[in-house]
Amino acid sequence: HESPPAGWTKPYFKLSQAFPTSIPTKTTFPWEKYDFRQDPKGYLDSALGYAMEGNVDVDWRVESNTKRHWYHAPWMHAHDDGREFIHGLTRERDSRPRELASTQRSRAQNWAVSLANDLGGYVFGQVWKNPNSPDPTAAVFPNGTMFVKLLFTSASEAEVPYLRGSLEWDANIHTQLLQHSARSIQKVRLLQIDIAVRDLRADSTTGWVFGTYVYNGEAPGSTVWDRMVFRGLMWGNDPGVTPAMVSAGTKLKETVLSDVLVPAGLHAGWADRLNGPVDNPISSCLSCHSTAQAPSAQMV
C-alpha cells in the first residue's frame, strides 16, 4: 500500500512471490500422523510447529527462512486496508468494545499477515501466471497445502490483560478507527493464529481443516509461542445446526472447541462453531472462507 519513508533503515516487508513453476514434490507432513477427529490438538500443534520452523528465528520475514519456502498472496496491497510497509499486515475486522475482554472499552484495529507453503505458492503462481488476466479455475489446492495467519491487535494490555507479554510488532496502521485515515507507526500485539490445511481425509465434508490458537499471557511457558492456547479445530460446517438446537443440547460433529486455558469470555462462532476472538461471532472459520466471492454479495 505504501513504501518505507525516506531515511527508513529498519527492516521492511518484502513480498515473497517467486512461486514454484512446477508442483512441488510430494513430501510427508507432520500432521499426517494425527487423526484430526480423534486428536485435534495433536494435529494442529504439529501444523503450527511446521509453520514456525525457520520463521520464528527471522521474525516471520520469510525471505530469510532457510528451512523451507513460504509465500504471500499477491495484490493484497490494494485499497485502503492494504499491506502496511513494515510487516505486510492488512486490516481485518475491528473488535468492538468488550469483544476481547470485559475490560475492553475502546474499539481495536486488527491487522494480519498470511503465508502459504510451497504447494499453496505453486497455486498462487498458476492463478496469477498472467498478472493482468488471473485464472480462477487454477485455484485448486493439492493435498498438503497449508496456510498460516498471524493476527495482531491494537488493543492495549490495560484493556485486554491476557495480552501481557505477547509478541509486539511495529505496524503502520490507521490513526483513526471508524474511518480509514492517515497511517502512523503504532504497536500491535499478537492475539490469534489461524491455520488451514488441505487434507484429503476431510473430503467427505469440505476438504479443509481449520484451526485457531489464542494468546494467553496467563498460560505457562517461557515463550510467546508456548502461551498460544489451542482454541479449536473444524473440518465441516455442521449444516443445518442452529443456535436453538445447540441450546437444546445438539452437539456439533465437525467442530471441536477447547476451553483449557482459553481467556475467559471469548466468543465462539455461530452456534458454537469455531471462531477466534478477532472473528465475526455470527460466522465461523469455514463459514467465512467457504463463502468468499468476487464481487462480494451481502449474505442474509
Short mmCIF file of C-alpha atoms in Angstrom, two decimals:
data_model
loop_
_atom_site.label_atom_id
_atom_site.label_comp_id
_atom_site.label_asym_id
_atom_site.label_seq_id
_atom_site.Cartn_x
_atom_site.Cartn_y
_atom_site.Cartn_z
CA HIS A 1 0.00 0.00 0.00
CA GLU A 2 2.88 2.38 0.77
CA SER A 3 6.67 2.35 0.57
CA PRO A 4 9.03 2.91 3.50
CA PRO A 5 9.54 6.62 4.14
CA ALA A 6 12.77 8.34 3.15
CA GLY A 7 15.53 7.53 5.61
CA TRP A 8 13.91 4.29 6.88
CA THR A 9 16.76 1.98 7.97
CA LYS A 10 14.87 -0.77 9.79
CA PRO A 11 13.60 -4.00 8.14
CA TYR A 12 10.58 -3.68 5.87
CA PHE A 13 8.16 -6.06 4.18
CA LYS A 14 9.25 -7.92 1.06
CA LEU A 15 6.63 -9.79 -0.93
CA SER A 16 7.57 -13.46 -1.38
CA GLN A 17 6.23 -14.21 -4.84
CA ALA A 18 8.90 -16.32 -6.57
CA PHE A 19 6.24 -19.01 -6.87
CA PRO A 20 7.24 -22.56 -7.89
CA THR A 21 6.58 -23.13 -11.59
CA SER A 22 6.06 -26.87 -11.18
CA ILE A 23 4.15 -28.61 -8.46
CA PRO A 24 6.48 -29.38 -5.54
CA THR A 25 7.41 -32.99 -4.98
CA LYS A 26 5.09 -34.73 -2.58
CA THR A 27 6.58 -35.00 0.89
CA THR A 28 5.22 -36.19 4.19
CA PHE A 29 3.77 -33.67 6.58
CA PRO A 30 3.83 -33.87 10.39
CA TRP A 31 0.04 -33.56 10.74
CA GLU A 32 -0.49 -36.73 8.70
CA LYS A 33 0.46 -38.75 11.79
CA TYR A 34 -2.67 -37.49 13.56
CA ASP A 35 -6.36 -38.15 13.02
CA PHE A 36 -7.86 -34.66 13.32
CA ARG A 37 -11.15 -36.14 14.54
CA GLN A 38 -9.52 -38.13 17.33
CA ASP A 39 -6.61 -35.87 18.29
CA PRO A 40 -7.40 -32.35 17.08
CA LYS A 41 -4.85 -30.67 19.31
CA GLY A 42 -2.05 -33.01 18.27
CA TYR A 43 -2.93 -32.39 14.63
CA LEU A 44 -2.91 -28.60 14.97
CA ASP A 45 0.17 -28.48 17.18
CA SER A 46 2.13 -30.39 14.54
CA ALA A 47 0.95 -27.99 11.84
CA LEU A 48 1.92 -24.94 13.91
CA GLY A 49 5.34 -26.46 14.59
CA TYR A 50 5.82 -26.90 10.85
CA ALA A 51 4.91 -23.25 10.24
CA MET A 52 7.21 -21.99 12.98
CA GLU A 53 10.31 -23.82 11.72
CA GLY A 54 12.67 -21.24 10.29
CA ASN A 55 10.13 -18.43 10.62
CA VAL A 56 10.27 -17.60 14.33
CA ASP A 57 14.03 -17.07 14.20
CA VAL A 58 13.68 -14.49 11.38
CA ASP A 59 10.62 -12.75 12.86
CA TRP A 60 8.41 -14.22 10.10
CA ARG A 61 10.37 -12.45 7.34
CA VAL A 62 10.06 -15.47 5.09
CA GLU A 63 12.65 -14.35 2.54
CA SER A 64 15.25 -15.20 5.21
CA ASN A 65 13.85 -18.63 6.11
CA THR A 66 16.46 -21.30 5.31
CA LYS A 67 14.27 -24.22 6.39
CA ARG A 68 11.52 -24.06 3.73
CA HIS A 69 9.84 -21.64 1.36
CA TRP A 70 6.72 -19.67 2.21
CA TYR A 71 4.77 -17.29 0.01
CA HIS A 72 2.43 -14.31 0.25
CA ALA A 73 -0.72 -13.75 -1.77
CA PRO A 74 -0.24 -11.00 -4.36
CA TRP A 75 -2.47 -7.95 -4.74
CA MET A 76 -3.12 -7.59 -1.01
CA HIS A 77 -1.66 -4.08 -1.16
CA ALA A 78 -4.69 -2.67 -2.94
CA HIS A 79 -7.25 -0.34 -1.32
CA ASP A 80 -7.04 1.45 1.97
CA ASP A 81 -6.83 -1.76 4.03
CA GLY A 82 -3.78 -2.90 2.04
CA ARG A 83 -0.42 -4.08 3.30
CA GLU A 84 1.50 -1.74 5.57
CA PHE A 85 5.20 -1.45 4.78
CA ILE A 86 6.84 -2.92 7.90
CA HIS A 87 5.40 -6.44 8.07
CA GLY A 88 2.90 -6.56 5.22
CA LEU A 89 -0.11 -6.59 7.55
CA THR A 90 -3.58 -5.96 6.13
CA ARG A 91 -6.53 -4.62 8.10
CA GLU A 92 -9.06 -7.16 9.35
CA ARG A 93 -12.38 -6.81 11.12
CA ASP A 94 -12.26 -4.42 14.12
CA SER A 95 -13.01 -5.68 17.63
CA ARG A 96 -15.86 -3.80 19.27
CA PRO A 97 -15.69 -2.82 22.95
CA ARG A 98 -15.96 -5.85 25.28
CA GLU A 99 -15.49 -8.38 22.44
CA LEU A 100 -11.94 -9.21 23.50
CA ALA A 101 -12.43 -8.79 27.25
CA SER A 102 -14.97 -7.38 29.69
CA THR A 103 -12.45 -4.61 30.43
CA GLN A 104 -12.08 -3.56 26.79
CA ARG A 105 -13.51 -0.06 26.46
CA SER A 106 -12.08 1.01 23.09
CA ARG A 107 -12.64 -0.25 19.58
CA ALA A 108 -9.47 -2.04 18.42
CA GLN A 109 -7.97 -2.39 14.97
CA ASN A 110 -6.82 -5.88 13.95
CA TRP A 111 -4.15 -6.49 11.31
CA ALA A 112 -2.87 -9.78 9.88
CA VAL A 113 -0.42 -11.43 7.51
CA SER A 114 -0.89 -14.86 5.88
CA LEU A 115 1.63 -17.30 4.47
CA ALA A 116 1.26 -20.30 2.15
CA ASN A 117 3.64 -23.24 1.95
CA ASP A 118 5.20 -24.26 -1.37
CA LEU A 119 2.09 -26.13 -2.53
CA GLY A 120 -0.04 -23.06 -1.91
CA GLY A 121 2.60 -20.89 -3.55
CA TYR A 122 2.50 -23.07 -6.66
CA VAL A 123 -1.26 -22.49 -6.96
CA PHE A 124 -0.83 -18.75 -6.48
CA GLY A 125 1.63 -18.81 -9.34
CA GLN A 126 -0.78 -20.70 -11.58
CA VAL A 127 -3.66 -18.33 -10.85
CA TRP A 128 -1.51 -15.23 -11.40
CA LYS A 129 0.66 -16.59 -14.23
CA ASN A 130 -0.64 -13.69 -16.28
CA PRO A 131 -0.95 -10.90 -13.70
CA ASN A 132 -3.25 -8.95 -15.99
CA SER A 133 -5.61 -11.89 -16.52
CA PRO A 134 -5.76 -14.18 -13.47
CA ASP A 135 -7.18 -17.67 -13.93
CA PRO A 136 -9.51 -18.57 -11.02
CA THR A 137 -10.01 -22.10 -12.42
CA ALA A 138 -6.40 -22.82 -11.41
CA ALA A 139 -7.24 -22.28 -7.73
CA VAL A 140 -7.37 -25.98 -6.90
CA PHE A 141 -5.12 -26.63 -3.93
CA PRO A 142 -3.40 -30.04 -3.66
CA ASN A 143 -3.34 -32.19 -0.57
CA GLY A 144 -0.79 -30.84 1.90
CA THR A 145 -1.35 -27.18 1.11
CA MET A 146 -1.10 -25.18 4.31
CA PHE A 147 -1.76 -21.57 5.25
CA VAL A 148 -0.82 -19.86 8.49
CA LYS A 149 -2.11 -16.45 9.51
CA LEU A 150 -0.81 -14.24 12.33
CA LEU A 151 -3.39 -11.75 13.65
CA PHE A 152 -2.38 -8.72 15.69
CA THR A 153 -4.49 -6.20 17.58
CA SER A 154 -4.03 -2.58 18.58
CA ALA A 155 -5.81 -3.32 21.89
CA SER A 156 -3.71 -2.49 24.94
CA GLU A 157 -2.69 -4.75 27.82
CA ALA A 158 -4.54 -2.37 30.14
CA GLU A 159 -7.86 -3.12 28.42
CA VAL A 160 -7.12 -6.75 27.47
CA PRO A 161 -4.92 -8.10 30.28
CA TYR A 162 -4.33 -11.54 28.77
CA LEU A 163 -2.23 -9.83 26.06
CA ARG A 164 0.50 -9.30 28.65
CA GLY A 165 3.86 -10.47 27.33
CA SER A 166 2.67 -11.10 23.78
CA LEU A 167 4.76 -10.52 20.68
CA GLU A 168 4.75 -6.83 19.76
CA TRP A 169 5.37 -5.52 16.27
CA ASP A 170 5.56 -2.01 14.94
CA ALA A 171 2.98 -1.54 12.19
CA ASN A 172 1.96 1.40 10.04
CA ILE A 173 -1.76 1.39 10.81
CA HIS A 174 -4.61 3.86 10.69
CA THR A 175 -4.64 6.75 13.12
CA GLN A 176 -8.45 6.70 13.37
CA LEU A 177 -10.71 3.72 13.90
CA LEU A 178 -14.11 4.39 12.41
CA GLN A 179 -12.91 5.96 9.19
CA HIS A 180 -9.88 4.88 7.28
CA SER A 181 -7.41 7.69 7.55
CA ALA A 182 -3.75 8.53 7.52
CA ARG A 183 -1.44 5.93 8.99
CA SER A 184 1.20 6.10 11.68
CA ILE A 185 3.58 3.60 13.25
CA GLN A 186 1.97 2.01 16.30
CA LYS A 187 2.41 -1.09 18.46
CA VAL A 188 0.28 -4.16 17.72
CA ARG A 189 0.21 -7.40 19.74
CA LEU A 190 -0.15 -10.99 18.57
CA LEU A 191 -3.59 -12.22 19.58
CA GLN A 192 -4.51 -15.11 17.30
CA ILE A 193 -3.01 -17.66 14.91
CA ASP A 194 -5.15 -19.38 12.28
CA ILE A 195 -4.14 -22.47 10.32
CA ALA A 196 -5.79 -24.04 7.27
CA VAL A 197 -4.74 -27.41 5.82
CA ARG A 198 -5.94 -29.10 2.64
CA ASP A 199 -6.43 -32.68 3.82
CA LEU A 200 -7.92 -35.47 1.70
CA ARG A 201 -9.22 -37.09 4.88
CA ALA A 202 -11.72 -34.21 5.16
CA ASP A 203 -13.13 -34.69 1.65
CA SER A 204 -16.42 -36.01 2.99
CA THR A 205 -17.12 -32.52 4.34
CA THR A 206 -15.12 -29.59 2.94
CA GLY A 207 -11.66 -30.96 2.17
CA TRP A 208 -10.09 -28.48 4.59
CA VAL A 209 -9.18 -28.49 8.28
CA PHE A 210 -9.15 -25.11 10.04
CA GLY A 211 -7.72 -24.44 13.47
CA THR A 212 -7.15 -21.48 15.79
CA TYR A 213 -4.88 -20.51 18.66
CA VAL A 214 -5.40 -17.63 21.09
CA TYR A 215 -2.63 -15.94 23.05
CA ASN A 216 -2.98 -16.08 26.84
CA GLY A 217 -0.36 -14.33 28.93
CA GLU A 218 -1.59 -16.26 31.97
CA ALA A 219 -0.73 -19.63 30.38
CA PRO A 220 2.51 -21.34 31.37
CA GLY A 221 5.51 -21.22 29.09
CA SER A 222 8.72 -19.31 28.61
CA THR A 223 7.97 -18.01 25.11
CA VAL A 224 5.09 -16.33 23.31
CA TRP A 225 4.62 -19.49 21.25
CA ASP A 226 4.32 -21.63 24.39
CA ARG A 227 1.49 -19.35 25.50
CA MET A 228 -0.51 -19.72 22.29
CA VAL A 229 -3.51 -21.76 23.52
CA PHE A 230 -5.35 -24.27 21.34
CA ARG A 231 -8.85 -22.89 20.78
CA GLY A 232 -10.29 -25.48 18.45
CA LEU A 233 -10.48 -27.28 15.12
CA MET A 234 -13.17 -27.66 12.48
CA TRP A 235 -13.38 -29.68 9.27
CA GLY A 236 -17.03 -29.14 8.38
CA ASN A 237 -19.84 -26.69 8.99
CA ASP A 238 -22.41 -29.00 10.63
CA PRO A 239 -25.04 -27.97 8.06
CA GLY A 240 -28.45 -27.20 9.49
CA VAL A 241 -27.43 -26.94 13.14
CA THR A 242 -28.83 -23.72 14.61
CA PRO A 243 -28.18 -21.86 17.87
CA ALA A 244 -31.56 -23.03 19.18
CA MET A 245 -30.60 -26.64 18.53
CA VAL A 246 -27.26 -26.20 20.30
CA SER A 247 -29.03 -24.58 23.26
CA ALA A 248 -31.32 -27.60 23.37
CA GLY A 249 -28.37 -29.98 23.58
CA THR A 250 -27.38 -30.77 19.99
CA LYS A 251 -23.65 -31.46 19.76
CA LEU A 252 -21.61 -30.30 16.79
CA LYS A 253 -19.93 -33.18 14.96
CA GLU A 254 -17.47 -31.21 12.81
CA THR A 255 -16.13 -28.66 15.32
CA VAL A 256 -14.08 -29.31 18.45
CA LEU A 257 -13.64 -26.44 20.93
CA SER A 258 -11.34 -26.30 23.92
CA ASP A 259 -11.74 -24.14 27.00
CA VAL A 260 -8.43 -25.20 28.55
CA LEU A 261 -6.55 -22.00 29.40
CA VAL A 262 -8.62 -20.06 26.87
CA PRO A 263 -9.09 -16.49 28.18
CA ALA A 264 -12.45 -16.09 29.87
CA GLY A 265 -15.32 -14.53 27.98
CA LEU A 266 -14.13 -15.13 24.42
CA HIS A 267 -16.92 -15.78 21.95
CA ALA A 268 -17.19 -18.80 19.68
CA GLY A 269 -18.75 -18.69 16.24
CA TRP A 270 -22.37 -19.07 15.19
CA ALA A 271 -24.00 -21.89 17.17
CA ASP A 272 -20.66 -22.66 18.85
CA ARG A 273 -18.74 -23.29 15.63
CA LEU A 274 -15.03 -22.46 15.71
CA ASN A 275 -14.01 -18.82 15.66
CA GLY A 276 -11.19 -16.78 17.08
CA PRO A 277 -11.57 -13.61 19.17
CA VAL A 278 -10.93 -11.37 16.15
CA ASP A 279 -13.61 -13.07 14.05
CA ASN A 280 -17.26 -12.24 13.49
CA PRO A 281 -19.32 -14.07 16.18
CA ILE A 282 -22.19 -14.66 13.73
CA SER A 283 -19.93 -16.63 11.40
CA SER A 284 -17.18 -19.25 11.75
CA CYS A 285 -13.81 -20.08 10.21
CA LEU A 286 -15.18 -22.30 7.44
CA SER A 287 -18.40 -20.31 7.06
CA CYS A 288 -16.38 -17.21 6.25
CA HIS A 289 -13.87 -18.76 3.88
CA SER A 290 -16.29 -21.05 2.06
CA THR A 291 -18.46 -18.08 1.07
CA ALA A 292 -15.61 -15.87 -0.16
CA GLN A 293 -16.58 -14.43 -3.51
CA ALA A 294 -15.87 -11.69 -6.01
CA PRO A 295 -17.63 -9.42 -6.45
CA SER A 296 -18.85 -9.65 -2.88
CA ALA A 297 -22.55 -10.01 -2.16
CA GLN A 298 -24.44 -9.43 1.05
CA MET A 299 -25.19 -12.73 2.79
CA VAL A 300 -28.58 -12.74 4.52
#
